[in-house]
Amino acid sequence: QSALTQPPSASGSPGQSVTISCTGTSSDVGGYNYVSWYQQHPGKAPKLLIYEVNKRPSGVPDRFSGSKSGNTASLTVSGLQADDEADFYCCSYAGSDSYVFGTGTKVTVL
Amino acid sequence: EVQLVESGGGLVKPGGSLRLSCAVSGLAFTNAWMSWVRQAPGKGLEWVGRIKSKNDGETTENAAPVKGRFTISRDDSRNTLYLQMNDLKTEDTAVYYCTSEGMGAQHAFWGQGTLVTVSS
């Protein structure tokens, strides 16, 4: 199972929006509505931001939103804040009780 | 408050073995499906494997790179998840996280991770 493809980096100024793509195949992203997104600050454990493509757990601001089209999922961070600077990872169910993560995207707030 | 606390990491020689533990509190562990996820130094996240609840058969599934070498188990009486790692390779060097899965196939809660270093 190959890792899902994410851009290595993305950036935006405070208050702007940034969108991160996550491209897989019909065997993972395209085949299931089980895409999740995680934020990881340096030296910390990842934190769940989005699940089932576009659902937010309690406590996650609505500045974070998810979507999917075909084999590509996307995470949009609106109203960028300094604390949003982190690594972001997508993850998809890949069938046969397995998961695959994305390659990760480093978001920089300019 | 949900807490997952990993332990058991350390330095081990290639070909050696190590057992990681993950103590869970604040959630119904008996019903929880649990996963292990690892992160090599400076690299991305990699799913290692998962175990379902006893009610769902306690079945396990591992990622291809660790199949036949790693075994996931659980002790519901101790609210603890385990990862037995055998025949360790240098490429297994990573921080290992345990996670609890939600109904939407998400890794809802994460531990702080434990570092495993495989080196001669």
Short mmCIF file of C-alpha atoms in Angstrom, two decimals:
data_model
loop_
_atom_site.label_atom_id
_atom_site.label_comp_id
_atom_site.label_asym_id
_atom_site.label_seq_id
_atom_site.Cartn_x
_atom_site.Cartn_y
_atom_site.Cartn_z
CA GLN A 1 0.00 0.00 0.00
CA SER A 2 1.61 3.27 -1.11
CA ALA A 3 1.34 6.41 0.99
CA LEU A 4 -1.24 8.97 -0.09
CA THR A 5 0.30 11.93 -1.90
CA GLN A 6 0.30 15.34 -0.24
CA PRO A 7 2.25 18.48 -1.22
CA PRO A 8 5.37 18.79 0.96
CA SER A 9 4.56 22.35 1.94
CA ALA A 10 1.90 25.05 1.93
CA SER A 11 1.82 28.56 3.29
CA GLY A 12 -0.36 31.57 3.85
CA SER A 13 -0.49 34.85 5.73
CA PRO A 14 -2.52 35.26 8.92
CA GLY A 15 -6.22 35.45 8.10
CA GLN A 16 -5.83 33.78 4.72
CA SER A 17 -6.89 30.26 3.75
CA VAL A 18 -4.75 27.32 2.73
CA THR A 19 -5.92 24.08 1.12
CA ILE A 20 -4.01 20.81 1.29
CA SER A 21 -4.69 17.98 -1.15
CA CYS A 22 -4.43 14.26 -0.47
CA THR A 23 -4.41 12.01 -3.53
CA GLY A 24 -4.90 8.28 -3.41
CA THR A 25 -6.59 5.65 -5.52
CA SER A 26 -9.98 4.03 -5.93
CA SER A 27 -8.79 1.43 -3.38
CA ASP A 28 -8.49 3.94 -0.59
CA VAL A 29 -9.57 7.60 -0.80
CA GLY A 30 -11.89 7.06 -3.75
CA GLY A 31 -13.38 3.87 -2.41
CA TYR A 32 -14.47 4.90 1.07
CA ASN A 33 -15.77 7.97 2.87
CA TYR A 34 -13.31 7.27 5.66
CA VAL A 35 -10.76 10.03 5.20
CA SER A 36 -9.41 11.72 8.30
CA TRP A 37 -6.97 14.58 8.88
CA TYR A 38 -4.46 15.16 11.68
CA GLN A 39 -2.41 18.12 12.88
CA GLN A 40 0.98 17.55 14.46
CA HIS A 41 3.03 20.24 16.15
CA PRO A 42 6.79 19.60 16.53
CA GLY A 43 7.55 17.03 19.21
CA LYS A 44 3.87 16.36 19.88
CA ALA A 45 1.44 13.57 19.09
CA PRO A 46 -0.93 14.05 16.16
CA LYS A 47 -4.39 15.42 16.87
CA LEU A 48 -7.57 14.50 14.99
CA LEU A 49 -9.08 17.41 13.04
CA ILE A 50 -11.51 15.83 10.55
CA TYR A 51 -13.05 12.38 10.14
CA GLU A 52 -15.38 10.76 7.60
CA VAL A 53 -14.19 13.31 5.03
CA ASN A 54 -15.84 16.39 6.52
CA LYS A 55 -16.88 15.84 10.16
CA ARG A 56 -15.22 17.72 13.01
CA PRO A 57 -14.78 16.25 16.49
CA SER A 58 -16.01 18.30 19.39
CA GLY A 59 -13.62 21.15 20.14
CA VAL A 60 -12.12 21.51 16.66
CA PRO A 61 -12.83 25.00 15.27
CA ASP A 62 -14.95 25.31 12.14
CA ARG A 63 -11.97 27.01 10.48
CA PHE A 64 -10.96 23.46 9.59
CA SER A 65 -13.02 21.81 6.86
CA GLY A 66 -12.69 18.73 4.69
CA SER A 67 -13.98 17.57 1.33
CA LYS A 68 -13.43 14.86 -1.27
CA SER A 69 -13.75 14.51 -5.00
CA GLY A 70 -12.93 11.21 -6.63
CA ASN A 71 -9.55 9.96 -5.44
CA THR A 72 -8.52 13.29 -3.91
CA ALA A 73 -9.44 14.63 -0.48
CA SER A 74 -8.75 18.17 0.69
CA LEU A 75 -8.35 20.01 3.97
CA THR A 76 -8.96 23.76 4.08
CA VAL A 77 -7.73 25.90 6.95
CA SER A 78 -9.48 29.27 6.92
CA GLY A 79 -8.51 32.37 8.88
CA LEU A 80 -4.93 31.15 9.36
CA GLN A 81 -3.48 31.71 12.81
CA ALA A 82 0.10 31.46 14.03
CA ASP A 83 -0.71 28.29 15.96
CA ASP A 84 -1.84 26.57 12.75
CA GLU A 85 1.81 26.25 11.75
CA ALA A 86 2.33 22.48 11.93
CA ASP A 87 2.49 19.28 9.90
CA PHE A 88 -0.79 17.95 8.54
CA TYR A 89 -1.49 14.35 7.55
CA CYS A 90 -4.42 12.71 5.81
CA CYS A 91 -5.37 9.10 6.39
CA SER A 92 -7.74 6.79 4.55
CA TYR A 93 -9.24 3.40 5.22
CA ALA A 94 -7.82 1.12 2.54
CA GLY A 95 -9.93 -1.99 2.85
CA SER A 96 -9.10 -5.36 4.44
CA ASP A 97 -8.91 -3.73 7.87
CA SER A 98 -5.99 -1.52 6.88
CA TYR A 99 -5.18 2.18 6.77
CA VAL A 100 -2.81 4.35 4.77
CA PHE A 101 -1.47 7.78 5.76
CA GLY A 102 -0.46 10.65 3.55
CA THR A 103 3.09 11.86 3.07
CA GLY A 104 2.44 14.96 5.17
CA THR A 105 2.33 18.70 4.49
CA LYS A 106 4.20 21.35 6.43
CA VAL A 107 2.07 24.47 6.76
CA THR A 108 3.90 27.75 7.33
CA VAL A 109 2.16 30.90 8.49
CA LEU A 110 4.04 33.78 6.87
CA GLU B 1 -10.37 12.54 30.15
CA VAL B 2 -9.06 9.93 27.75
CA GLN B 3 -5.43 8.99 28.32
CA LEU B 4 -3.21 6.60 26.37
CA VAL B 5 0.26 6.07 27.81
CA GLU B 6 2.85 4.07 25.90
CA SER B 7 5.89 2.47 27.49
CA GLY B 8 8.57 -0.10 26.72
CA GLY B 9 10.61 1.72 24.10
CA GLY B 10 14.39 1.73 24.08
CA LEU B 11 17.55 0.71 22.27
CA VAL B 12 17.70 -2.78 20.79
CA LYS B 13 20.11 -4.50 18.40
CA PRO B 14 19.02 -5.65 14.93
CA GLY B 15 17.35 -9.04 15.18
CA GLY B 16 16.25 -8.35 18.74
CA SER B 17 12.81 -8.14 20.30
CA LEU B 18 10.87 -5.57 22.29
CA ARG B 19 7.35 -5.36 23.71
CA LEU B 20 5.52 -2.06 23.87
CA SER B 21 2.56 -1.40 26.16
CA CYS B 22 -0.19 1.17 26.00
CA ALA B 23 -2.22 1.80 29.17
CA VAL B 24 -5.64 3.24 28.43
CA SER B 25 -8.02 5.14 30.70
CA GLY B 26 -11.10 7.31 30.26
CA LEU B 27 -12.76 5.22 27.56
CA ALA B 28 -14.52 1.85 27.33
CA PHE B 29 -11.39 -0.09 26.43
CA THR B 30 -13.23 -3.40 26.18
CA ASN B 31 -15.23 -2.09 23.22
CA ALA B 32 -12.40 -0.12 21.62
CA TRP B 33 -10.62 -0.97 18.40
CA MET B 34 -6.98 0.01 18.82
CA SER B 35 -4.13 0.73 16.42
CA TRP B 36 -0.39 1.27 16.45
CA VAL B 37 1.06 4.04 14.27
CA ARG B 38 4.77 4.82 13.96
CA GLN B 39 6.86 7.76 12.83
CA ALA B 40 10.51 7.39 11.84
CA PRO B 41 12.73 10.35 12.78
CA GLY B 42 11.92 13.29 10.52
CA LYS B 43 9.44 11.22 8.52
CA GLY B 44 5.68 10.86 8.17
CA LEU B 45 3.14 8.69 9.93
CA GLU B 46 2.85 4.99 9.08
CA TRP B 47 0.04 2.69 10.19
CA VAL B 48 1.46 -0.46 11.80
CA GLY B 49 -1.58 -2.52 12.66
CA ARG B 50 -4.83 -2.81 14.57
CA ILE B 51 -6.79 -5.09 16.87
CA LYS B 52 -10.56 -5.21 17.14
CA SER B 53 -12.50 -5.65 20.35
CA LYS B 54 -13.16 -9.09 21.81
CA ASN B 55 -16.82 -8.71 20.86
CA ASP B 56 -15.74 -8.22 17.26
CA GLY B 57 -13.48 -11.23 17.29
CA GLU B 58 -10.26 -9.62 18.58
CA THR B 59 -8.90 -10.00 15.05
CA THR B 60 -5.68 -8.30 14.07
CA GLU B 61 -4.27 -6.89 10.87
CA ASN B 62 -0.72 -5.68 10.28
CA ALA B 63 0.88 -3.53 7.60
CA ALA B 64 3.02 -5.36 5.05
CA PRO B 65 6.42 -4.14 6.37
CA VAL B 66 5.81 -5.72 9.79
CA LYS B 67 3.73 -8.76 8.89
CA GLY B 68 5.12 -11.93 10.41
CA ARG B 69 7.35 -9.96 12.82
CA PHE B 70 4.97 -7.81 14.89
CA THR B 71 2.00 -9.05 16.94
CA ILE B 72 -0.71 -6.91 18.47
CA SER B 73 -2.60 -8.14 21.53
CA ARG B 74 -4.71 -6.74 24.33
CA ASP B 75 -5.54 -7.44 27.97
CA ASP B 76 -8.99 -6.04 28.66
CA SER B 77 -8.65 -6.81 32.39
CA ARG B 78 -5.71 -4.38 32.51
CA ASN B 79 -7.02 -1.88 29.89
CA THR B 80 -3.72 -2.38 28.10
CA LEU B 81 -2.69 -2.79 24.47
CA TYR B 82 0.56 -4.50 23.46
CA LEU B 83 2.88 -4.58 20.46
CA GLN B 84 5.33 -7.49 20.40
CA MET B 85 8.11 -6.71 17.96
CA ASN B 86 10.47 -9.49 16.87
CA ASP B 87 13.34 -9.65 14.37
CA LEU B 88 13.71 -5.89 14.55
CA LYS B 89 15.39 -4.05 11.69
CA THR B 90 17.08 -0.66 11.61
CA GLU B 91 14.16 0.65 9.54
CA ASP B 92 11.82 -0.06 12.48
CA THR B 93 13.44 2.84 14.36
CA ALA B 94 10.57 5.22 15.11
CA VAL B 95 8.30 6.75 17.70
CA TYR B 96 5.43 4.33 18.21
CA TYR B 97 1.99 5.71 19.04
CA CYS B 98 -1.08 3.79 20.15
CA THR B 99 -4.43 5.14 19.02
CA SER B 100 -8.06 4.41 19.71
CA GLU B 101 -10.34 4.22 16.70
CA GLY B 102 -13.72 5.88 16.31
CA MET B 103 -16.76 4.61 14.45
CA GLY B 104 -15.72 6.61 11.40
CA ALA B 105 -12.40 4.77 11.05
CA GLN B 106 -10.56 7.69 12.56
CA HIS B 107 -7.67 7.63 15.02
CA ALA B 108 -9.55 9.59 17.64
CA PHE B 109 -7.11 9.58 20.55
CA TRP B 110 -3.33 9.25 20.60
CA GLY B 111 -0.73 8.50 23.22
CA GLN B 112 2.43 10.59 23.60
CA GLY B 113 4.53 7.93 21.85
CA THR B 114 7.53 5.82 22.84
CA LEU B 115 10.82 5.79 20.94
CA VAL B 116 12.25 2.54 19.63
CA THR B 117 15.82 2.66 18.31
CA VAL B 118 17.20 -0.33 16.46
CA SER B 119 20.96 -0.03 16.13
CA SER B 120 24.09 -2.11 16.64
#
